[in-house]
Tab-separated table of C-alpha atoms and ligand atoms in Angstrom:
chain	number	residue	atom	x	y	z
A	1	UNK	CA	-43.505	-149.949	-13.903
A	2	UNK	CA	-43.126	-150.073	-10.203
A	3	UNK	CA	-39.702	-150.435	-8.616
A	4	UNK	CA	-39.913	-151.685	-5.012
A	5	UNK	CA	-36.607	-151.360	-3.164
A	6	UNK	CA	-35.909	-153.179	0.077
A	7	UNK	CA	-33.342	-151.184	1.826
A	8	UNK	CA	-32.220	-150.046	5.207
A	9	UNK	CA	-31.387	-146.652	3.697
A	10	UNK	CA	-34.440	-145.501	1.792
A	11	UNK	CA	-33.233	-141.820	1.608
A	12	UNK	CA	-30.406	-142.936	-0.661
A	13	UNK	CA	-32.842	-144.378	-3.137
A	14	UNK	CA	-35.474	-141.452	-2.890
A	15	UNK	CA	-32.746	-138.690	-3.132
A	16	UNK	CA	-31.255	-140.122	-6.424
A	17	UNK	CA	-34.705	-140.356	-7.954
A	18	UNK	CA	-35.300	-136.671	-7.246
A	19	UNK	CA	-33.086	-135.267	-9.967
A	20	UNK	CA	-32.983	-134.653	-13.703
A	21	UNK	CA	-34.554	-137.278	-16.094
A	22	UNK	CA	-35.477	-139.618	-13.271
A	23	UNK	CA	-37.349	-136.853	-11.364
A	24	UNK	CA	-39.256	-135.819	-14.617
A	25	UNK	CA	-40.343	-139.384	-15.347
A	26	UNK	CA	-41.486	-139.891	-11.728
A	27	UNK	CA	-43.469	-136.697	-11.756
A	28	UNK	CA	-44.993	-137.778	-15.104
A	29	UNK	CA	-45.955	-141.061	-13.560
A	30	UNK	CA	-43.917	-143.153	-16.191
A	31	UNK	CA	-42.679	-145.239	-13.239
A	32	UNK	CA	-42.738	-145.048	-9.545
A	33	UNK	CA	-40.039	-145.911	-6.881
A	34	UNK	CA	-41.095	-147.227	-3.533
A	35	UNK	CA	-38.887	-148.192	-0.628
A	36	UNK	CA	-39.502	-150.811	1.989
A	37	UNK	CA	-37.347	-150.733	5.164
A	38	UNK	CA	-36.586	-154.082	6.901
A	39	UNK	CA	-36.152	-152.134	10.184
A	40	UNK	CA	-39.910	-151.424	10.184
A	41	UNK	CA	-40.440	-155.132	10.444
A	42	UNK	CA	-38.257	-155.923	13.368
A	43	UNK	CA	-40.022	-157.385	16.349
A	44	UNK	CA	-37.512	-156.393	19.161
A	45	UNK	CA	-37.407	-152.996	20.833
A	46	UNK	CA	-33.946	-152.212	19.575
A	47	UNK	CA	-34.994	-152.699	15.947
A	48	UNK	CA	-32.189	-155.080	15.296
A	49	UNK	CA	-31.661	-156.084	11.610
A	50	UNK	CA	-28.290	-157.773	11.739
A	51	UNK	CA	-26.205	-160.120	13.943
A	52	UNK	CA	-22.815	-161.751	14.294
A	53	UNK	CA	-22.160	-164.721	11.944
A	54	UNK	CA	-22.529	-168.251	13.168
A	55	UNK	CA	-19.125	-169.977	13.005
A	56	UNK	CA	-17.439	-166.683	13.684
A	57	UNK	CA	-15.671	-164.304	11.431
A	58	UNK	CA	-15.672	-160.606	10.738
A	59	UNK	CA	-18.710	-158.378	9.964
A	60	UNK	CA	-22.483	-158.719	10.508
A	61	UNK	CA	-25.108	-160.683	8.702
A	62	UNK	CA	-28.604	-159.367	7.872
A	63	UNK	CA	-31.202	-161.441	9.832
A	64	UNK	CA	-33.822	-163.397	7.792
A	65	UNK	CA	-37.013	-162.411	9.643
A	66	UNK	CA	-37.105	-158.695	9.078
A	67	UNK	CA	-36.003	-158.979	5.488
A	68	UNK	CA	-38.397	-161.788	4.551
A	69	UNK	CA	-41.246	-160.046	6.255
A	70	UNK	CA	-40.475	-156.771	4.462
A	71	UNK	CA	-40.407	-158.714	1.187
A	72	UNK	CA	-43.742	-160.444	1.900
A	73	UNK	CA	-45.420	-157.087	2.637
A	74	UNK	CA	-44.906	-155.992	-0.974
A	75	UNK	CA	-48.009	-156.341	-3.199
A	76	UNK	CA	-46.969	-158.465	-6.128
A	77	UNK	CA	-47.890	-157.572	-9.695
A	78	UNK	CA	-48.372	-160.350	-12.246
A	79	UNK	CA	-45.462	-159.460	-14.468
A	80	UNK	CA	-42.663	-159.066	-11.936
A	81	UNK	CA	-39.074	-160.051	-10.979
A	82	UNK	CA	-37.209	-159.998	-7.730
A	83	UNK	CA	-33.550	-159.074	-7.980
A	84	UNK	CA	-30.752	-159.157	-5.352
A	85	UNK	CA	-27.818	-156.986	-6.101
A	86	UNK	CA	-24.631	-158.891	-5.320
A	87	UNK	CA	-21.176	-159.404	-6.659
A	88	UNK	CA	-22.070	-163.058	-7.091
A	89	UNK	CA	-24.757	-162.327	-9.647
A	90	UNK	CA	-24.706	-162.364	-13.432
A	91	UNK	CA	-23.200	-159.135	-14.795
A	92	UNK	CA	-25.656	-156.426	-15.783
A	93	UNK	CA	-25.691	-155.746	-19.543
A	94	UNK	CA	-27.956	-153.890	-22.147
A	95	UNK	CA	-29.796	-157.164	-23.068
A	96	UNK	CA	-30.819	-157.764	-19.459
A	97	UNK	CA	-31.879	-154.173	-19.040
A	98	UNK	CA	-34.120	-154.433	-22.134
A	99	UNK	CA	-35.637	-157.697	-20.787
A	100	UNK	CA	-36.300	-156.009	-17.347
A	101	UNK	CA	-37.845	-153.025	-18.992
A	102	UNK	CA	-40.819	-155.175	-20.221
A	103	UNK	CA	-41.882	-156.052	-16.536
A	104	UNK	CA	-44.614	-154.229	-14.519
A	105	UNK	CA	-42.641	-154.557	-11.283
A	106	UNK	CA	-39.103	-154.998	-10.174
A	107	UNK	CA	-38.464	-155.806	-6.510
A	108	UNK	CA	-34.798	-154.973	-5.591
A	109	UNK	CA	-33.015	-156.420	-2.473
A	110	UNK	CA	-30.154	-154.219	-1.225
A	111	UNK	CA	-27.789	-155.856	1.360
A	112	UNK	CA	-25.162	-154.281	3.521
A	113	UNK	CA	-22.329	-155.707	5.712
A	114	UNK	CA	-21.296	-159.214	4.816
A	115	UNK	CA	-24.667	-159.830	3.167
A	116	UNK	CA	-27.771	-161.963	3.825
A	117	UNK	CA	-28.598	-164.872	6.081
A	118	UNK	CA	-28.598	-167.571	3.349
A	119	UNK	CA	-32.223	-168.415	4.299
A	120	UNK	CA	-33.315	-165.157	2.811
A	121	UNK	CA	-32.046	-166.538	-0.602
A	122	UNK	CA	-33.599	-169.921	0.029
A	123	UNK	CA	-36.988	-168.412	0.730
A	124	UNK	CA	-37.198	-165.505	-1.782
A	125	UNK	CA	-35.174	-167.056	-4.523
A	126	UNK	CA	-34.170	-163.904	-6.176
A	127	UNK	CA	-32.334	-163.507	-9.493
A	128	UNK	CA	-28.933	-162.258	-8.590
A	129	UNK	CA	-27.378	-159.351	-10.684
A	130	UNK	CA	-23.981	-157.822	-10.272
A	131	UNK	CA	-22.735	-154.413	-11.505
A	132	UNK	CA	-19.188	-155.901	-11.982
A	133	UNK	CA	-16.263	-157.540	-10.313
A	134	UNK	CA	-15.552	-155.147	-7.543
A	135	UNK	CA	-16.953	-154.825	-3.993
A	136	UNK	CA	-19.162	-151.981	-2.729
A	137	UNK	CA	-20.297	-151.299	0.784
A	138	UNK	CA	-23.920	-151.842	-0.039
A	139	UNK	CA	-26.547	-152.783	-2.598
A	140	UNK	CA	-28.166	-149.281	-3.016
A	141	UNK	CA	-25.730	-147.928	-5.693
A	142	UNK	CA	-26.227	-151.008	-7.933
A	143	UNK	CA	-29.959	-150.968	-7.243
A	144	UNK	CA	-30.105	-147.290	-8.459
A	145	UNK	CA	-27.925	-148.105	-11.523
A	146	UNK	CA	-30.307	-150.820	-12.405
A	147	UNK	CA	-33.414	-148.538	-11.850
A	148	UNK	CA	-31.740	-145.828	-13.927
A	149	UNK	CA	-30.765	-148.078	-16.835
A	150	UNK	CA	-34.082	-149.840	-17.026
A	151	UNK	CA	-36.221	-146.683	-16.559
A	152	UNK	CA	-34.647	-144.970	-19.531
A	153	UNK	CA	-35.897	-147.848	-21.690
A	154	UNK	CA	-39.480	-147.273	-20.641
A	155	UNK	CA	-41.504	-145.296	-23.105
A	156	UNK	CA	-41.969	-141.768	-21.859
A	157	UNK	CA	-38.817	-141.531	-19.616
A	158	UNK	CA	-36.685	-140.039	-22.374
A	159	UNK	CA	-37.744	-137.290	-24.617
A	160	UNK	CA	-37.382	-137.575	-28.378
A	161	UNK	CA	-34.089	-135.783	-28.368
A	162	UNK	CA	-32.546	-138.153	-25.721
A	163	UNK	CA	-33.954	-141.265	-27.394
A	164	UNK	CA	-32.483	-144.623	-26.347
A	165	UNK	CA	-32.290	-145.951	-30.013
A	166	UNK	CA	-29.079	-144.154	-30.618
A	167	UNK	CA	-27.365	-145.394	-27.447
A	168	UNK	CA	-24.167	-147.183	-27.430
A	169	UNK	CA	-24.930	-150.974	-27.325
A	170	UNK	CA	-28.309	-150.630	-29.130
A	171	UNK	CA	-26.258	-151.350	-32.267
A	172	UNK	CA	-23.368	-153.090	-30.515
A	173	UNK	CA	-20.945	-150.227	-30.948
A	174	UNK	CA	-19.788	-147.473	-28.738
A	175	UNK	CA	-20.706	-143.762	-29.401
A	176	UNK	CA	-19.207	-141.487	-32.013
A	177	UNK	CA	-17.632	-138.272	-30.812
A	178	UNK	CA	-20.077	-135.352	-30.078
A	179	UNK	CA	-19.308	-131.592	-30.533
A	180	UNK	CA	-21.097	-128.350	-29.817
A	181	UNK	CA	-20.348	-124.660	-30.101
A	182	UNK	CA	-17.780	-123.030	-30.394
A	183	UNK	CA	-16.391	-124.372	-33.825
A	184	UNK	CA	-12.863	-123.899	-32.495
A	185	UNK	CA	-11.679	-124.383	-28.860
A	186	UNK	CA	-7.924	-124.069	-27.935
A	187	UNK	CA	-7.057	-124.743	-31.562
A	188	UNK	CA	-9.153	-127.897	-31.777
A	189	UNK	CA	-11.752	-127.690	-34.469
A	190	UNK	CA	-14.967	-129.492	-35.099
A	191	UNK	CA	-14.750	-131.916	-37.974
A	192	UNK	CA	-15.880	-130.191	-41.231
A	193	UNK	CA	-18.391	-133.015	-42.187
A	194	UNK	CA	-20.545	-132.017	-39.102
A	195	UNK	CA	-20.994	-128.491	-40.409
A	196	UNK	CA	-22.020	-129.100	-43.935
A	197	UNK	CA	-25.594	-130.235	-43.301
A	198	UNK	CA	-25.299	-133.366	-45.460
A	199	UNK	CA	-26.971	-135.876	-43.237
A	200	UNK	CA	-25.981	-138.884	-45.331
A	201	UNK	CA	-22.359	-137.972	-45.095
A	202	UNK	CA	-22.679	-137.228	-41.350
A	203	UNK	CA	-24.349	-140.526	-40.658
A	204	UNK	CA	-21.528	-142.330	-42.622
A	205	UNK	CA	-18.834	-140.371	-40.650
A	206	UNK	CA	-20.513	-141.167	-37.338
A	207	UNK	CA	-20.808	-144.796	-38.076
A	208	UNK	CA	-17.124	-144.997	-39.170
A	209	UNK	CA	-16.098	-143.267	-35.935
A	210	UNK	CA	-18.225	-145.669	-33.867
A	211	UNK	CA	-16.608	-148.648	-35.536
A	212	UNK	CA	-13.037	-147.337	-35.283
A	213	UNK	CA	-13.510	-146.355	-31.553
A	214	UNK	CA	-15.118	-149.761	-30.699
A	215	UNK	CA	-12.120	-151.487	-32.423
A	216	UNK	CA	-9.584	-149.739	-30.385
A	217	UNK	CA	-11.447	-149.138	-27.032
A	218	UNK	CA	-13.428	-152.207	-26.833
A	219	UNK	CA	-12.002	-154.978	-28.929
A	220	UNK	CA	-14.320	-157.475	-27.162
A	221	UNK	CA	-17.397	-155.668	-28.406
A	222	UNK	CA	-15.837	-155.150	-31.821
A	223	UNK	CA	-15.348	-158.977	-32.312
A	224	UNK	CA	-19.060	-159.640	-31.490
A	225	UNK	CA	-20.281	-156.747	-33.690
A	226	UNK	CA	-18.207	-158.173	-36.639
A	227	UNK	CA	-19.776	-161.638	-36.100
A	228	UNK	CA	-23.333	-160.016	-36.305
A	229	UNK	CA	-22.677	-158.096	-39.581
B	1	4GX	N1	-22.688	-155.481	-7.788
B	1	4GX	N2	-22.192	-155.206	-3.163
B	1	4GX	C1	-24.171	-156.092	-1.941
B	1	4GX	C2	-23.917	-157.057	0.318
B	1	4GX	C3	-24.171	-158.384	-0.109
B	1	4GX	C4	-23.202	-159.312	-0.045
B	1	4GX	C5	-23.541	-160.650	-0.512
B	1	4GX	C6	-25.628	-159.907	-1.125
B	1	4GX	C7	-24.731	-160.871	-0.921
B	1	4GX	C8	-22.312	-155.279	-5.711
B	1	4GX	C9	-21.781	-155.325	-6.918
B	1	4GX	C10	-21.580	-155.234	-4.467
B	1	4GX	C11	-21.423	-155.385	-2.007
B	1	4GX	C12	-23.627	-154.985	-2.967
B	1	4GX	C13	-21.981	-156.301	-1.031
B	1	4GX	N3	-25.346	-158.593	-0.519
B	1	4GX	N4	-23.615	-155.484	-5.822
B	1	4GX	N5	-23.355	-156.032	-0.740
B	1	4GX	N6	-20.558	-155.280	-7.251
B	1	4GX	O1	-20.371	-155.130	-4.471
B	1	4GX	O2	-23.907	-155.588	-7.133
């Protein structure tokens, strides 16, 4: 898998991918993360990437030419998708993440300011994905969230112990409570069932906890889960 990120702030992308599980997977060549900076494709001496909006109004708009040229410089793999991160997109969810994890290449378009000259959308025709109904200052964080979520579904990114099969959402439920040493902390004790080594009982306990928690914390997910039983 190759992630190609079109961004005016490549360091934001590179830095995040240099830690923890992401770093290990990149080092092991499970996937790679490249950045393409539209500023490198400007044609004027001031390297201008944005301009004031036609029709007036606040903020700046990203110019079409540097962005489209940056996009067209990317070598396309056969099995690829181009995604624009924007509050106008479809909300990201586990099923979309699974679908994206099957691709060989994901091109991510990060915007800043008021967004893109509409002709960038007209020409590139990206799929638009949103992280949720709130507004950020730029597309880099949502792009990183998408890379992070997709990369952990790729074989080799997670070790056996971190396995994605036991994630929340893989079974439509949120996670059961976790505990580690010590057995007692500030008078709070670890549930007895987790200490007895009976894995059938432990699994039953965990499933019951997952169901209970989903019911109270995420009634929307619980309804969907019930339907699928
Ligand atoms: N989930 N933003 C993108 C600039 C922009 C505006 C319009 C394209 C069209 C966001 C989100 C998000 C803020 C990233 C505006 N780009 N992205 N940016 N929520 O709020 O994905």
